């Protein structure tokens, strides 16, 4: 496994739609392992492939708080089949939007179909934090970021600050 650099907003790749995968092989599993390591070391609880610059419909998630008992979830080509009318709010952050958090309301329950790490078709019913996390990550596959749910003023302010931070980093990394 190897850790990959995370793409930070603003970056045009984060606005692109990711492509579905046709087959699950060792090469793909290696990529999923790299994504998982990148997510754990960030640290974060979810990561989409586009966040390491790969436009494929791949997500890794681990919402378990216990470092000893990791419970990674790999989602390949996830497709939401149901979203509840009832909503839940969580303070969301994103590895591609470092340092910013906002309360976002999303359907509190979602059902989905996906392909797992071994290429098997699976379905899942998620609620609570897992439901929010899955929907946040699937948004990434469609070029959507959590700041898109904020007012234009708030969103523009965050993007402006991230742009400034990036410029500062460029100065340091010569
Ligand atoms: Ni994110």
CSV table of N, CA and C and ligand atoms in Angstrom, one decimal:
chain,number,residue,atom,x,y,z
A,1,UNK,N,0.8,-1.2,0.0
A,1,UNK,CA,0.0,0.0,0.0
A,1,UNK,C,0.9,1.2,0.0
A,2,UNK,N,0.4,2.2,-0.7
A,2,UNK,CA,1.2,3.5,-0.6
A,2,UNK,C,0.2,4.7,-0.6
A,3,UNK,N,0.6,5.7,0.2
A,3,UNK,CA,-0.1,6.9,0.4
A,3,UNK,C,0.0,7.8,-0.8
A,4,UNK,N,-1.2,8.4,-1.2
A,4,UNK,CA,-1.2,9.3,-2.4
A,4,UNK,C,-1.5,10.7,-1.9
A,5,UNK,N,-1.0,11.7,-2.7
A,5,UNK,CA,-1.4,13.1,-2.4
A,5,UNK,C,-2.8,13.3,-2.6
A,6,UNK,N,-3.5,14.1,-1.8
A,6,UNK,CA,-4.9,14.4,-1.9
A,6,UNK,C,-5.1,15.8,-2.6
A,7,UNK,N,-6.0,15.7,-3.6
A,7,UNK,CA,-6.3,16.9,-4.4
A,7,UNK,C,-7.2,17.9,-3.6
A,8,UNK,N,-6.8,19.1,-3.5
A,8,UNK,CA,-7.5,20.1,-2.7
A,8,UNK,C,-8.2,21.1,-3.6
A,9,UNK,N,-9.4,21.5,-3.2
A,9,UNK,CA,-10.2,22.5,-3.9
A,9,UNK,C,-9.5,23.9,-3.8
A,10,UNK,N,-9.5,24.8,-4.8
A,10,UNK,CA,-10.2,24.6,-6.1
A,10,UNK,C,-9.3,23.8,-7.0
A,11,UNK,N,-9.8,22.8,-7.6
A,11,UNK,CA,-9.1,22.0,-8.7
A,11,UNK,C,-10.2,21.5,-9.6
A,12,UNK,N,-10.0,21.8,-10.9
A,12,UNK,CA,-11.1,21.4,-11.9
A,12,UNK,C,-11.5,19.9,-11.9
A,13,UNK,N,-10.5,19.0,-11.5
A,13,UNK,CA,-10.8,17.6,-11.5
A,13,UNK,C,-11.9,17.2,-10.5
A,14,UNK,N,-12.0,18.0,-9.4
A,14,UNK,CA,-13.0,17.7,-8.4
A,14,UNK,C,-14.4,17.9,-8.9
A,15,UNK,N,-14.5,18.6,-10.0
A,15,UNK,CA,-15.8,19.0,-10.6
A,15,UNK,C,-16.2,18.0,-11.7
A,16,UNK,N,-15.3,17.0,-12.0
A,16,UNK,CA,-15.6,16.1,-13.1
A,16,UNK,C,-16.4,14.9,-12.6
A,17,UNK,N,-17.1,14.3,-13.6
A,17,UNK,CA,-17.9,13.1,-13.2
A,17,UNK,C,-17.0,11.8,-13.4
A,18,UNK,N,-17.0,11.0,-12.4
A,18,UNK,CA,-16.1,9.8,-12.5
A,18,UNK,C,-16.8,8.7,-13.3
A,19,UNK,N,-16.0,7.8,-13.9
A,19,UNK,CA,-16.5,6.8,-14.7
A,19,UNK,C,-16.7,5.4,-14.0
A,20,UNK,N,-17.6,4.7,-14.5
A,20,UNK,CA,-17.9,3.3,-13.9
A,20,UNK,C,-16.8,2.4,-14.3
A,21,UNK,N,-16.6,1.3,-13.4
A,21,UNK,CA,-15.6,0.3,-13.7
A,21,UNK,C,-16.2,-0.9,-14.3
A,22,UNK,N,-15.5,-1.6,-15.1
A,22,UNK,CA,-16.0,-2.8,-15.8
A,22,UNK,C,-15.6,-4.1,-15.1
A,23,UNK,N,-14.4,-4.1,-14.5
A,23,UNK,CA,-14.0,-5.3,-13.8
A,23,UNK,C,-13.2,-5.0,-12.6
A,24,UNK,N,-13.2,-6.0,-11.7
A,24,UNK,CA,-12.5,-5.9,-10.4
A,24,UNK,C,-11.3,-6.9,-10.5
A,25,UNK,N,-10.1,-6.3,-10.5
A,25,UNK,CA,-8.9,-7.2,-10.6
A,25,UNK,C,-7.9,-6.7,-9.5
A,26,UNK,N,-6.7,-7.4,-9.5
A,26,UNK,CA,-5.7,-7.1,-8.5
A,26,UNK,C,-5.2,-5.6,-8.6
A,27,UNK,N,-5.2,-5.1,-9.8
A,27,UNK,CA,-4.7,-3.7,-10.0
A,27,UNK,C,-5.7,-2.8,-9.3
A,28,UNK,N,-7.0,-3.1,-9.5
A,28,UNK,CA,-8.0,-2.2,-8.9
A,28,UNK,C,-8.0,-2.3,-7.4
A,29,UNK,N,-7.8,-3.6,-6.9
A,29,UNK,CA,-7.7,-3.8,-5.4
A,29,UNK,C,-6.4,-3.0,-4.9
A,30,UNK,N,-5.4,-3.0,-5.6
A,30,UNK,CA,-4.2,-2.2,-5.2
A,30,UNK,C,-4.5,-0.7,-5.0
A,31,UNK,N,-5.3,-0.2,-6.0
A,31,UNK,CA,-5.7,1.2,-5.9
A,31,UNK,C,-6.6,1.4,-4.7
A,32,UNK,N,-7.5,0.5,-4.5
A,32,UNK,CA,-8.4,0.6,-3.3
A,32,UNK,C,-7.6,0.6,-2.0
A,33,UNK,N,-6.6,-0.3,-2.0
A,33,UNK,CA,-5.7,-0.3,-0.8
A,33,UNK,C,-5.0,1.0,-0.6
A,34,UNK,N,-4.5,1.6,-1.7
A,34,UNK,CA,-3.8,2.9,-1.6
A,34,UNK,C,-4.8,4.0,-1.1
A,35,UNK,N,-6.0,3.9,-1.6
A,35,UNK,CA,-7.0,4.9,-1.2
A,35,UNK,C,-7.2,4.8,0.3
A,36,UNK,N,-7.3,3.5,0.8
A,36,UNK,CA,-7.6,3.3,2.2
A,36,UNK,C,-6.4,3.8,3.1
A,37,UNK,N,-5.2,3.5,2.6
A,37,UNK,CA,-4.1,4.0,3.4
A,37,UNK,C,-4.0,5.5,3.4
A,38,UNK,N,-4.3,6.1,2.3
A,38,UNK,CA,-4.4,7.6,2.2
A,38,UNK,C,-5.4,8.2,3.1
A,39,UNK,N,-6.6,7.5,3.2
A,39,UNK,CA,-7.7,8.0,4.0
A,39,UNK,C,-7.3,7.9,5.5
A,40,UNK,N,-6.7,6.7,5.9
A,40,UNK,CA,-6.4,6.5,7.3
A,40,UNK,C,-5.3,7.4,7.7
A,41,UNK,N,-4.4,7.7,6.9
A,41,UNK,CA,-3.3,8.6,7.3
A,41,UNK,C,-3.6,10.1,7.3
A,42,UNK,N,-4.7,10.4,6.6
A,42,UNK,CA,-5.1,11.8,6.5
A,42,UNK,C,-5.3,12.5,7.9
A,43,UNK,N,-6.1,12.1,8.8
A,43,UNK,CA,-7.0,11.0,8.7
A,43,UNK,C,-8.4,11.4,8.3
A,44,UNK,N,-9.1,10.5,7.7
A,44,UNK,CA,-10.5,10.8,7.3
A,44,UNK,C,-11.4,9.6,7.4
A,45,UNK,N,-12.7,9.7,7.3
A,45,UNK,CA,-13.6,8.5,7.3
A,45,UNK,C,-14.1,8.1,6.0
A,46,UNK,N,-13.8,8.9,4.9
A,46,UNK,CA,-14.2,8.6,3.6
A,46,UNK,C,-13.3,9.2,2.6
A,47,UNK,N,-13.2,8.5,1.4
A,47,UNK,CA,-12.4,9.1,0.3
A,47,UNK,C,-12.9,8.5,-1.0
A,48,UNK,N,-13.0,9.4,-2.0
A,48,UNK,CA,-13.4,9.0,-3.3
A,48,UNK,C,-12.1,9.1,-4.2
A,49,UNK,N,-12.1,8.2,-5.2
A,49,UNK,CA,-10.9,8.1,-6.1
A,49,UNK,C,-10.5,9.4,-6.7
A,50,UNK,N,-11.5,10.2,-7.0
A,50,UNK,CA,-11.2,11.5,-7.6
A,50,UNK,C,-10.3,12.4,-6.7
A,51,UNK,N,-10.4,12.2,-5.4
A,51,UNK,CA,-9.6,13.0,-4.5
A,51,UNK,C,-8.1,12.6,-4.5
A,52,UNK,N,-7.8,11.5,-5.2
A,52,UNK,CA,-6.3,11.3,-5.5
A,52,UNK,C,-6.1,11.4,-7.0
A,53,UNK,N,-7.0,12.0,-7.6
A,53,UNK,CA,-6.9,12.4,-9.1
A,53,UNK,C,-7.3,11.3,-10.0
A,54,UNK,N,-8.1,10.3,-9.6
A,54,UNK,CA,-8.5,9.2,-10.5
A,54,UNK,C,-10.0,9.3,-10.6
A,55,UNK,N,-10.4,9.5,-11.9
A,55,UNK,CA,-11.9,9.6,-12.2
A,55,UNK,C,-12.6,8.3,-12.3
A,56,UNK,N,-12.6,7.5,-11.3
A,56,UNK,CA,-13.2,6.2,-11.3
A,56,UNK,C,-14.2,6.2,-10.2
A,57,UNK,N,-15.3,5.4,-10.4
A,57,UNK,CA,-16.4,5.4,-9.3
A,57,UNK,C,-16.0,4.4,-8.2
A,58,UNK,N,-15.1,4.9,-7.4
A,58,UNK,CA,-14.5,4.1,-6.3
A,58,UNK,C,-14.6,4.9,-5.0
A,59,UNK,N,-15.0,4.3,-3.9
A,59,UNK,CA,-15.1,4.9,-2.6
A,59,UNK,C,-14.5,4.0,-1.5
A,60,UNK,N,-13.8,4.6,-0.6
A,60,UNK,CA,-13.5,3.8,0.6
A,60,UNK,C,-14.0,4.6,1.8
A,61,UNK,N,-14.5,3.9,2.8
A,61,UNK,CA,-15.1,4.5,4.0
A,61,UNK,C,-14.8,3.6,5.2
A,62,UNK,N,-14.5,4.3,6.3
A,62,UNK,CA,-14.4,3.5,7.6
A,62,UNK,C,-14.8,4.5,8.7
A,63,UNK,N,-16.0,4.3,9.2
A,63,UNK,CA,-16.5,5.2,10.3
A,63,UNK,C,-16.3,4.6,11.7
A,64,UNK,N,-15.6,3.5,11.7
A,64,UNK,CA,-15.3,2.9,13.1
A,64,UNK,C,-14.3,3.8,13.8
A,65,UNK,N,-14.6,4.1,15.0
A,65,UNK,CA,-13.7,5.0,15.8
A,65,UNK,C,-12.5,4.2,16.4
A,66,UNK,N,-12.7,2.9,16.5
A,66,UNK,CA,-11.7,2.1,17.2
A,66,UNK,C,-10.5,1.8,16.2
A,67,UNK,N,-9.3,2.3,16.5
A,67,UNK,CA,-8.2,2.1,15.6
A,67,UNK,C,-7.8,0.6,15.6
A,68,UNK,N,-8.0,-0.1,16.7
A,68,UNK,CA,-7.7,-1.5,16.7
A,68,UNK,C,-8.6,-2.4,15.8
A,69,UNK,N,-9.8,-2.0,15.7
A,69,UNK,CA,-10.8,-2.8,14.9
A,69,UNK,C,-11.2,-2.0,13.7
A,70,UNK,N,-10.4,-1.9,12.7
A,70,UNK,CA,-10.8,-1.2,11.5
A,70,UNK,C,-11.9,-2.0,10.7
A,71,UNK,N,-12.8,-1.2,10.2
A,71,UNK,CA,-13.9,-1.8,9.4
A,71,UNK,C,-14.0,-1.1,8.1
A,72,UNK,N,-13.1,-1.4,7.1
A,72,UNK,CA,-13.2,-0.7,5.9
A,72,UNK,C,-14.3,-1.2,5.0
A,73,UNK,N,-14.9,-0.2,4.3
A,73,UNK,CA,-16.0,-0.5,3.4
A,73,UNK,C,-15.5,0.0,2.0
A,74,UNK,N,-15.5,-0.9,1.0
A,74,UNK,CA,-15.1,-0.5,-0.3
A,74,UNK,C,-16.3,-0.5,-1.2
A,75,UNK,N,-16.6,0.6,-1.9
A,75,UNK,CA,-17.8,0.7,-2.8
A,75,UNK,C,-17.3,1.0,-4.2
A,76,UNK,N,-17.6,0.0,-5.1
A,76,UNK,CA,-17.3,0.2,-6.5
A,76,UNK,C,-18.6,0.4,-7.2
A,77,UNK,N,-18.7,1.4,-8.1
A,77,UNK,CA,-19.9,1.7,-8.9
A,77,UNK,C,-21.1,1.8,-8.0
A,78,UNK,N,-21.1,2.5,-6.9
A,78,UNK,CA,-22.3,2.6,-6.0
A,78,UNK,C,-23.4,3.3,-6.6
A,79,UNK,N,-24.6,2.8,-6.4
A,79,UNK,CA,-25.8,3.4,-7.0
A,79,UNK,C,-26.9,3.5,-5.9
A,80,UNK,N,-27.4,4.7,-5.6
A,80,UNK,CA,-28.4,4.9,-4.6
A,80,UNK,C,-29.7,4.4,-5.2
A,81,UNK,N,-30.4,3.6,-4.4
A,81,UNK,CA,-31.7,3.1,-4.9
A,81,UNK,C,-32.9,3.7,-4.1
A,82,UNK,N,-32.5,4.3,-2.9
A,82,UNK,CA,-33.6,4.9,-2.1
A,82,UNK,C,-33.0,5.9,-1.2
A,83,UNK,N,-33.7,7.1,-1.0
A,83,UNK,CA,-33.3,8.1,0.0
A,83,UNK,C,-34.5,8.5,0.8
A,84,UNK,N,-34.4,8.5,2.1
A,84,UNK,CA,-35.6,8.8,2.9
A,84,UNK,C,-35.9,10.3,2.8
A,85,UNK,N,-37.2,10.6,3.0
A,85,UNK,CA,-37.6,12.0,3.1
A,85,UNK,C,-37.1,12.7,4.3
A,86,UNK,N,-37.0,11.9,5.4
A,86,UNK,CA,-36.5,12.4,6.6
A,86,UNK,C,-35.0,12.8,6.5
A,87,UNK,N,-34.6,13.9,7.0
A,87,UNK,CA,-33.2,14.3,6.9
A,87,UNK,C,-32.5,14.3,8.2
A,88,UNK,N,-31.2,14.2,8.2
A,88,UNK,CA,-30.3,14.3,9.4
A,88,UNK,C,-29.2,15.3,9.0
A,89,UNK,N,-28.8,16.0,10.0
A,89,UNK,CA,-27.7,17.0,9.8
A,89,UNK,C,-26.4,16.5,10.6
A,90,UNK,N,-25.3,16.7,9.9
A,90,UNK,CA,-24.0,16.4,10.5
A,90,UNK,C,-23.1,17.5,10.1
A,91,UNK,N,-22.1,17.8,11.0
A,91,UNK,CA,-21.1,18.7,10.7
A,91,UNK,C,-20.1,18.0,9.8
A,92,UNK,N,-20.1,18.4,8.5
A,92,UNK,CA,-19.3,17.7,7.5
A,92,UNK,C,-18.0,18.5,7.3
A,93,UNK,N,-17.0,17.7,7.0
A,93,UNK,CA,-15.7,18.2,6.5
A,93,UNK,C,-15.3,17.4,5.3
A,94,UNK,N,-14.2,17.7,4.7
A,94,UNK,CA,-13.8,17.0,3.5
A,94,UNK,C,-12.3,17.1,3.4
A,95,UNK,N,-11.6,16.0,3.0
A,95,UNK,CA,-10.1,16.0,2.9
A,95,UNK,C,-9.7,16.9,1.8
A,96,UNK,N,-10.6,17.2,0.9
A,96,UNK,CA,-10.3,18.2,-0.2
A,96,UNK,C,-10.6,19.6,0.1
A,97,UNK,N,-11.2,19.8,1.3
A,97,UNK,CA,-11.5,21.2,1.7
A,97,UNK,C,-11.0,21.3,3.2
A,98,UNK,N,-9.6,21.2,3.3
A,98,UNK,CA,-9.1,21.2,4.7
A,98,UNK,C,-9.4,22.4,5.5
A,99,UNK,N,-9.8,22.1,6.8
A,99,UNK,CA,-10.0,23.2,7.7
A,99,UNK,C,-11.4,23.8,7.8
A,100,UNK,N,-12.2,23.4,6.9
A,100,UNK,CA,-13.6,23.9,6.9
A,100,UNK,C,-14.6,22.9,7.2
A,101,UNK,N,-15.7,23.3,8.0
A,101,UNK,CA,-16.7,22.4,8.3
A,101,UNK,C,-18.1,23.1,8.2
A,102,UNK,N,-19.1,22.4,7.9
A,102,UNK,CA,-20.4,23.0,7.9
A,102,UNK,C,-21.5,21.9,8.1
A,103,UNK,N,-22.6,22.4,8.8
A,103,UNK,CA,-23.7,21.5,9.0
A,103,UNK,C,-24.5,21.3,7.7
A,104,UNK,N,-24.6,20.0,7.3
A,104,UNK,CA,-25.3,19.8,6.0
A,104,UNK,C,-26.4,18.8,6.3
A,105,UNK,N,-27.6,19.0,5.8
A,105,UNK,CA,-28.8,18.1,6.0
A,105,UNK,C,-28.9,17.2,4.7
A,106,UNK,N,-28.9,15.9,5.0
A,106,UNK,CA,-29.0,14.9,3.9
A,106,UNK,C,-30.1,13.9,4.3
A,107,UNK,N,-30.6,13.2,3.4
A,107,UNK,CA,-31.6,12.1,3.7
A,107,UNK,C,-30.9,11.2,4.8
A,108,UNK,N,-31.7,10.9,5.9
A,108,UNK,CA,-31.1,10.2,7.0
A,108,UNK,C,-30.9,8.7,6.7
A,109,UNK,N,-31.6,8.2,5.7
A,109,UNK,CA,-31.4,6.8,5.4
A,109,UNK,C,-31.2,6.7,3.8
A,110,UNK,N,-30.3,5.9,3.4
A,110,UNK,CA,-30.2,5.6,2.0
A,110,UNK,C,-29.9,4.1,1.8
A,111,UNK,N,-30.4,3.6,0.6
A,111,UNK,CA,-30.1,2.2,0.2
A,111,UNK,C,-29.3,2.3,-1.0
A,112,UNK,N,-28.3,1.3,-1.2
A,112,UNK,CA,-27.6,1.4,-2.4
A,112,UNK,C,-27.1,0.0,-2.8
A,113,UNK,N,-26.8,-0.1,-4.1
A,113,UNK,CA,-26.2,-1.3,-4.7
A,113,UNK,C,-24.8,-0.9,-5.1
A,114,UNK,N,-23.9,-1.9,-4.9
A,114,UNK,CA,-22.5,-1.6,-5.3
A,114,UNK,C,-21.8,-2.9,-5.5
A,115,UNK,N,-20.6,-2.8,-6.0
A,115,UNK,CA,-19.7,-4.0,-6.2
A,115,UNK,C,-18.7,-3.9,-5.1
A,116,UNK,N,-18.4,-5.1,-4.5
A,116,UNK,CA,-17.4,-5.0,-3.3
A,116,UNK,C,-16.0,-5.3,-3.8
A,117,UNK,N,-15.1,-5.4,-2.8
A,117,UNK,CA,-13.6,-5.5,-3.1
A,117,UNK,C,-13.3,-6.8,-3.9
A,118,UNK,N,-14.2,-7.8,-3.8
A,118,UNK,CA,-13.9,-9.1,-4.5
A,118,UNK,C,-14.7,-9.2,-5.8
A,119,UNK,N,-15.4,-8.1,-6.2
A,119,UNK,CA,-16.2,-8.1,-7.4
A,119,UNK,C,-17.6,-8.6,-7.3
A,120,UNK,N,-18.1,-8.8,-6.0
A,120,UNK,CA,-19.4,-9.3,-5.8
A,120,UNK,C,-20.4,-8.2,-5.8
A,121,UNK,N,-21.6,-8.4,-6.3
A,121,UNK,CA,-22.7,-7.4,-6.2
A,121,UNK,C,-23.3,-7.5,-4.8
A,122,UNK,N,-23.4,-6.3,-4.2
A,122,UNK,CA,-24.0,-6.2,-2.9
A,122,UNK,C,-25.0,-5.1,-2.8
A,123,UNK,N,-25.8,-5.2,-1.7
A,123,UNK,CA,-26.7,-4.0,-1.4
A,123,UNK,C,-26.5,-3.7,0.1
A,124,UNK,N,-26.8,-2.5,0.4
A,124,UNK,CA,-26.6,-2.0,1.8
A,124,UNK,C,-27.7,-0.9,2.1
A,125,UNK,N,-28.2,-1.0,3.4
A,125,UNK,CA,-29.1,0.0,3.9
A,125,UNK,C,-28.3,0.7,5.0
A,126,UNK,N,-28.2,2.0,4.8
A,126,UNK,CA,-27.4,2.8,5.7
A,126,UNK,C,-28.2,3.9,6.3
A,127,UNK,N,-27.9,4.2,7.6
A,127,UNK,CA,-28.5,5.4,8.2
A,127,UNK,C,-27.4,6.0,9.1
A,128,UNK,N,-27.8,7.2,9.7
A,128,UNK,CA,-26.9,7.9,10.6
A,128,UNK,C,-25.7,8.4,9.8
A,129,UNK,N,-24.6,8.3,10.5
A,129,UNK,CA,-23.3,8.8,10.0
A,129,UNK,C,-22.9,8.1,8.7
A,130,UNK,N,-23.1,6.8,8.6
A,130,UNK,CA,-22.8,6.1,7.4
A,130,UNK,C,-23.5,6.6,6.2
A,131,UNK,N,-24.8,6.8,6.4
A,131,UNK,CA,-25.7,7.3,5.3
A,131,UNK,C,-25.1,8.7,4.8
A,132,UNK,N,-24.8,9.6,5.7
A,132,UNK,CA,-24.2,10.9,5.3
A,132,UNK,C,-22.9,10.7,4.6
A,133,UNK,N,-22.1,9.8,5.2
A,133,UNK,CA,-20.7,9.6,4.6
A,133,UNK,C,-20.9,9.1,3.2
A,134,UNK,N,-21.7,8.1,3.0
A,134,UNK,CA,-21.9,7.5,1.6
A,134,UNK,C,-22.4,8.5,0.6
A,135,UNK,N,-23.4,9.4,1.1
A,135,UNK,CA,-23.9,10.4,0.1
A,135,UNK,C,-22.9,11.5,-0.2
A,136,UNK,N,-22.1,11.8,0.8
A,136,UNK,CA,-21.0,12.8,0.6
A,136,UNK,C,-20.0,12.3,-0.4
A,137,UNK,N,-19.6,11.0,-0.3
A,137,UNK,CA,-18.6,10.4,-1.2
A,137,UNK,C,-19.2,10.2,-2.6
A,138,UNK,N,-20.5,9.8,-2.7
A,138,UNK,CA,-21.1,9.6,-4.0
A,138,UNK,C,-21.2,11.0,-4.7
A,139,UNK,N,-21.4,12.0,-4.0
A,139,UNK,CA,-21.4,13.4,-4.5
A,139,UNK,C,-20.1,13.6,-5.2
A,140,UNK,N,-19.0,13.2,-4.6
A,140,UNK,CA,-17.6,13.4,-5.2
A,140,UNK,C,-17.6,12.8,-6.6
A,141,UNK,N,-18.2,11.6,-6.7
A,141,UNK,CA,-18.2,10.9,-8.0
A,141,UNK,C,-18.9,11.6,-9.1
A,142,UNK,N,-19.8,12.5,-8.6
A,142,UNK,CA,-20.5,13.4,-9.6
A,142,UNK,C,-20.1,14.8,-9.6
A,143,UNK,N,-18.9,15.1,-9.1
A,143,UNK,CA,-18.3,16.4,-9.1
A,143,UNK,C,-18.9,17.4,-8.2
A,144,UNK,N,-19.6,16.9,-7.1
A,144,UNK,CA,-20.2,17.8,-6.1
A,144,UNK,C,-19.5,17.8,-4.8
A,145,UNK,N,-19.3,18.9,-4.2
A,145,UNK,CA,-18.7,19.1,-2.9
A,145,UNK,C,-19.6,19.6,-1.9
A,146,UNK,N,-19.4,19.3,-0.6
A,146,UNK,CA,-20.4,19.7,0.4
A,146,UNK,C,-20.6,21.2,0.4
A,147,UNK,N,-19.6,22.0,0.0
A,147,UNK,CA,-19.7,23.5,0.1
A,147,UNK,C,-20.7,23.9,-1.0
A,148,UNK,N,-21.1,23.1,-1.9
A,148,UNK,CA,-22.1,23.4,-2.9
A,148,UNK,C,-23.5,23.6,-2.3
A,149,UNK,N,-23.7,23.0,-1.1
A,149,UNK,CA,-25.0,23.1,-0.4
A,149,UNK,C,-25.0,24.4,0.5
A,150,UNK,N,-23.9,25.1,0.5
A,150,UNK,CA,-23.9,26.4,1.3
A,150,UNK,C,-24.4,27.6,0.5
A,151,UNK,N,-24.6,28.7,1.1
A,151,UNK,CA,-24.9,29.9,0.3
A,151,UNK,C,-23.8,30.3,-0.5
A,152,UNK,N,-24.0,31.0,-1.6
A,152,UNK,CA,-23.0,31.4,-2.5
A,152,UNK,C,-21.9,32.2,-1.8
A,153,UNK,N,-22.3,33.0,-0.9
A,153,UNK,CA,-21.3,33.9,-0.2
A,153,UNK,C,-20.4,33.1,0.6
A,154,UNK,N,-20.9,32.1,1.4
A,154,UNK,CA,-20.1,31.2,2.2
A,154,UNK,C,-19.2,30.4,1.3
A,155,UNK,N,-19.7,29.8,0.3
A,155,UNK,CA,-18.9,29.0,-0.6
A,155,UNK,C,-17.8,29.7,-1.3
A,156,UNK,N,-18.1,30.9,-1.8
A,156,UNK,CA,-17.1,31.7,-2.4
A,156,UNK,C,-16.0,32.1,-1.4
A,157,UNK,N,-16.4,32.4,-0.2
A,157,UNK,CA,-15.4,32.8,0.8
A,157,UNK,C,-14.4,31.6,1.1
A,158,UNK,N,-15.0,30.4,1.2
A,158,UNK,CA,-14.1,29.2,1.5
A,158,UNK,C,-13.2,29.0,0.3
A,159,UNK,N,-13.7,29.0,-0.9
A,159,UNK,CA,-12.8,28.8,-2.1
A,159,UNK,C,-11.7,29.8,-2.2
A,160,UNK,N,-12.1,31.1,-1.9
A,160,UNK,CA,-11.1,32.2,-1.9
A,160,UNK,C,-10.0,31.9,-0.9
A,161,UNK,N,-10.3,31.5,0.3
A,161,UNK,CA,-9.3,31.2,1.3
A,161,UNK,C,-8.5,30.0,1.0
A,162,UNK,N,-9.1,29.0,0.4
A,162,UNK,CA,-8.4,27.8,0.0
A,162,UNK,C,-7.3,28.1,-1.1
A,163,UNK,N,-7.8,29.0,-2.0
A,163,UNK,CA,-6.9,29.4,-3.1
A,163,UNK,C,-5.7,30.1,-2.6
A,164,UNK,N,-5.9,31.0,-1.6
A,164,UNK,CA,-4.8,31.7,-0.9
A,164,UNK,C,-3.9,30.8,-0.2
A,165,UNK,N,-4.4,29.8,0.5
A,165,UNK,CA,-3.6,28.8,1.2
A,165,UNK,C,-2.7,28.0,0.2
A,166,UNK,N,-3.3,27.7,-1.0
A,166,UNK,CA,-2.6,26.9,-2.0
A,166,UNK,C,-1.4,27.8,-2.5
A,167,UNK,N,-1.6,29.1,-2.7
A,167,UNK,CA,-0.5,29.9,-3.1
A,167,UNK,C,0.6,30.0,-2.1
A,168,UNK,N,0.2,30.0,-0.9
A,168,UNK,CA,1.2,30.0,0.2
A,168,UNK,C,2.1,28.7,0.2
A,169,UNK,N,1.4,27.6,0.0
A,169,UNK,CA,2.0,26.3,-0.1
A,169,UNK,C,3.0,26.2,-1.3
A,170,UNK,N,2.6,26.8,-2.4
A,170,UNK,CA,3.4,26.8,-3.6
A,170,UNK,C,4.7,27.5,-3.3
A,171,UNK,N,4.6,28.6,-2.5
A,171,UNK,CA,5.8,29.3,-2.2
A,171,UNK,C,6.8,28.5,-1.4
A,172,UNK,N,6.2,27.6,-0.5
A,172,UNK,CA,7.1,26.9,0.4
A,172,UNK,C,7.7,25.7,-0.4
A,173,UNK,N,6.9,25.0,-1.2
A,173,UNK,CA,7.4,23.8,-2.0
A,173,UNK,C,8.1,24.3,-3.2
A,174,UNK,N,9.4,24.6,-3.2
A,174,UNK,CA,10.1,25.1,-4.3
A,174,UNK,C,10.6,24.1,-5.2
B,1,LIG,NI1,-15.1,14.8,0.8
